[in-house]
Amino acid sequence: MDENQRDNSGVMFKNDRREKESQPHYKGNITVDGKPYWLSAWVKEGKTGKFMGLAVSPKEEANTTAPAQAKKKPSSGFDDMDSDIPF
């Protein structure tokens, strides 16, 4: 987040890396009540003309590259029990 960005404001830029129709046309960030968010926009066509559809997501939840170990359920301690049984 830009340290000079004011609260309750944001920026958007054209998405030059757009490869699929599902990806946003514009991307950026916004700060609301001191918390940073990702901001995405899609240009859509409606009955009265073009408009932008928006999506906002918290920056800390947007990290999809988190290690699988962090998403794994805690171990109950009995996962390796079968390997110690002699029969």
PDB file of C-alpha atoms in Angstrom:
ATOM      1  CA  MET A   1       0.000   0.000   0.000  1.00  0.00           C
ATOM      2  CA  ASP A   2       1.199   3.477  -0.806  1.00  0.00           C
ATOM      3  CA  GLU A   3       2.049   5.256   2.437  1.00  0.00           C
ATOM      4  CA  ASN A   4       0.727   8.508   0.952  1.00  0.00           C
ATOM      5  CA  GLN A   5      -2.666   7.009   0.114  1.00  0.00           C
ATOM      6  CA  ARG A   6      -5.427   8.680   2.079  1.00  0.00           C
ATOM      7  CA  ASP A   7      -7.994   6.733   4.049  1.00  0.00           C
ATOM      8  CA  ASN A   8     -11.209   5.926   2.167  1.00  0.00           C
ATOM      9  CA  SER A   9      -9.523   6.390  -1.210  1.00  0.00           C
ATOM     10  CA  GLY A  10      -7.897   4.184  -3.817  1.00  0.00           C
ATOM     11  CA  VAL A  11      -6.392   3.835  -7.278  1.00  0.00           C
ATOM     12  CA  MET A  12      -7.095   1.655 -10.318  1.00  0.00           C
ATOM     13  CA  PHE A  13      -4.993   0.814 -13.354  1.00  0.00           C
ATOM     14  CA  LYS A  14      -5.779  -0.934 -16.632  1.00  0.00           C
ATOM     15  CA  ASN A  15      -4.956  -4.647 -16.422  1.00  0.00           C
ATOM     16  CA  ASP A  16      -2.479  -5.151 -19.285  1.00  0.00           C
ATOM     17  CA  ARG A  17      -1.959  -8.809 -18.308  1.00  0.00           C
ATOM     18  CA  ARG A  18      -5.572  -9.858 -18.859  1.00  0.00           C
ATOM     19  CA  GLU A  19      -5.686 -13.254 -20.607  1.00  0.00           C
ATOM     20  CA  LYS A  20      -9.144 -14.634 -19.727  1.00  0.00           C
ATOM     21  CA  GLU A  21     -12.607 -13.100 -19.807  1.00  0.00           C
ATOM     22  CA  SER A  22     -12.957 -13.751 -16.062  1.00  0.00           C
ATOM     23  CA  GLN A  23      -9.979 -11.529 -15.199  1.00  0.00           C
ATOM     24  CA  PRO A  24     -10.696  -7.880 -14.367  1.00  0.00           C
ATOM     25  CA  HIS A  25     -10.225  -5.083 -16.899  1.00  0.00           C
ATOM     26  CA  TYR A  26      -8.859  -2.818 -14.121  1.00  0.00           C
ATOM     27  CA  LYS A  27      -7.012  -3.591 -10.880  1.00  0.00           C
ATOM     28  CA  GLY A  28      -5.884  -1.530  -7.935  1.00  0.00           C
ATOM     29  CA  ASN A  29      -6.184  -1.002  -4.228  1.00  0.00           C
ATOM     30  CA  ILE A  30      -8.249   0.995  -1.787  1.00  0.00           C
ATOM     31  CA  THR A  31      -7.943   1.827   1.902  1.00  0.00           C
ATOM     32  CA  VAL A  32     -11.138   1.861   3.980  1.00  0.00           C
ATOM     33  CA  ASP A  33     -11.039   2.665   7.696  1.00  0.00           C
ATOM     34  CA  GLY A  34      -7.269   2.173   7.640  1.00  0.00           C
ATOM     35  CA  LYS A  35      -7.475  -1.365   6.183  1.00  0.00           C
ATOM     36  CA  PRO A  36      -6.019  -2.204   2.727  1.00  0.00           C
ATOM     37  CA  TYR A  37      -8.144  -3.962   0.088  1.00  0.00           C
ATOM     38  CA  TRP A  38      -7.628  -5.154  -3.493  1.00  0.00           C
ATOM     39  CA  LEU A  39     -10.018  -3.547  -5.961  1.00  0.00           C
ATOM     40  CA  SER A  40     -11.023  -5.118  -9.301  1.00  0.00           C
ATOM     41  CA  ALA A  41     -13.328  -3.834 -12.034  1.00  0.00           C
ATOM     42  CA  TRP A  42     -14.937  -5.345 -15.128  1.00  0.00           C
ATOM     43  CA  VAL A  43     -16.387  -3.270 -17.972  1.00  0.00           C
ATOM     44  CA  LYS A  44     -19.865  -4.633 -18.716  1.00  0.00           C
ATOM     45  CA  GLU A  45     -22.668  -3.827 -21.114  1.00  0.00           C
ATOM     46  CA  GLY A  46     -26.170  -3.179 -19.755  1.00  0.00           C
ATOM     47  CA  LYS A  47     -29.508  -2.065 -21.150  1.00  0.00           C
ATOM     48  CA  THR A  48     -28.601   1.603 -20.753  1.00  0.00           C
ATOM     49  CA  GLY A  49     -24.957   1.309 -21.830  1.00  0.00           C
ATOM     50  CA  LYS A  50     -21.569   0.402 -20.411  1.00  0.00           C
ATOM     51  CA  PHE A  51     -20.863   0.266 -16.681  1.00  0.00           C
ATOM     52  CA  MET A  52     -18.212  -1.116 -14.319  1.00  0.00           C
ATOM     53  CA  GLY A  53     -18.812  -4.038 -11.983  1.00  0.00           C
ATOM     54  CA  LEU A  54     -16.569  -3.964  -8.906  1.00  0.00           C
ATOM     55  CA  ALA A  55     -15.133  -6.497  -6.463  1.00  0.00           C
ATOM     56  CA  VAL A  56     -13.281  -5.770  -3.219  1.00  0.00           C
ATOM     57  CA  SER A  57     -11.247  -8.306  -1.228  1.00  0.00           C
ATOM     58  CA  PRO A  58      -9.029  -7.918   1.852  1.00  0.00           C
ATOM     59  CA  LYS A  59      -5.332  -7.958   0.954  1.00  0.00           C
ATOM     60  CA  GLU A  60      -4.433 -10.495   3.644  1.00  0.00           C
ATOM     61  CA  GLU A  61      -7.002 -13.021   2.317  1.00  0.00           C
ATOM     62  CA  ALA A  62      -5.971 -12.564  -1.301  1.00  0.00           C
ATOM     63  CA  ASN A  63      -2.717 -14.509  -0.843  1.00  0.00           C
ATOM     64  CA  THR A  64      -3.428 -17.735  -2.744  1.00  0.00           C
ATOM     65  CA  THR A  65       0.204 -18.859  -2.726  1.00  0.00           C
ATOM     66  CA  ALA A  66       0.167 -19.765   0.981  1.00  0.00           C
ATOM     67  CA  PRO A  67       1.851 -23.103   1.662  1.00  0.00           C
ATOM     68  CA  ALA A  68      -0.480 -26.095   1.716  1.00  0.00           C
ATOM     69  CA  GLN A  69       0.790 -26.906   5.203  1.00  0.00           C
ATOM     70  CA  ALA A  70      -0.797 -23.718   6.555  1.00  0.00           C
ATOM     71  CA  LYS A  71      -4.195 -24.748   5.170  1.00  0.00           C
ATOM     72  CA  LYS A  72      -3.934 -28.301   6.498  1.00  0.00           C
ATOM     73  CA  LYS A  73      -6.010 -29.365   9.499  1.00  0.00           C
ATOM     74  CA  PRO A  74      -4.080 -29.805  12.754  1.00  0.00           C
ATOM     75  CA  SER A  75      -2.894 -33.335  13.341  1.00  0.00           C
ATOM     76  CA  SER A  76      -4.699 -35.450  15.931  1.00  0.00           C
ATOM     77  CA  GLY A  77      -1.460 -37.268  16.743  1.00  0.00           C
ATOM     78  CA  PHE A  78      -2.745 -40.615  15.433  1.00  0.00           C
ATOM     79  CA  ASP A  79      -1.865 -40.191  11.748  1.00  0.00           C
ATOM     80  CA  ASP A  80       1.093 -42.588  11.852  1.00  0.00           C
ATOM     81  CA  MET A  81      -0.515 -45.142  14.156  1.00  0.00           C
ATOM     82  CA  ASP A  82      -0.933 -47.769  11.401  1.00  0.00           C
ATOM     83  CA  SER A  83       2.783 -47.857  10.631  1.00  0.00           C
ATOM     84  CA  ASP A  84       3.677 -48.950  14.196  1.00  0.00           C
ATOM     85  CA  ILE A  85       1.263 -51.898  14.313  1.00  0.00           C
ATOM     86  CA  PRO A  86       3.217 -55.155  13.766  1.00  0.00           C
ATOM     87  CA  PHE A  87       0.400 -57.117  12.080  1.00  0.00           C
TER      88      PHE A  87
END
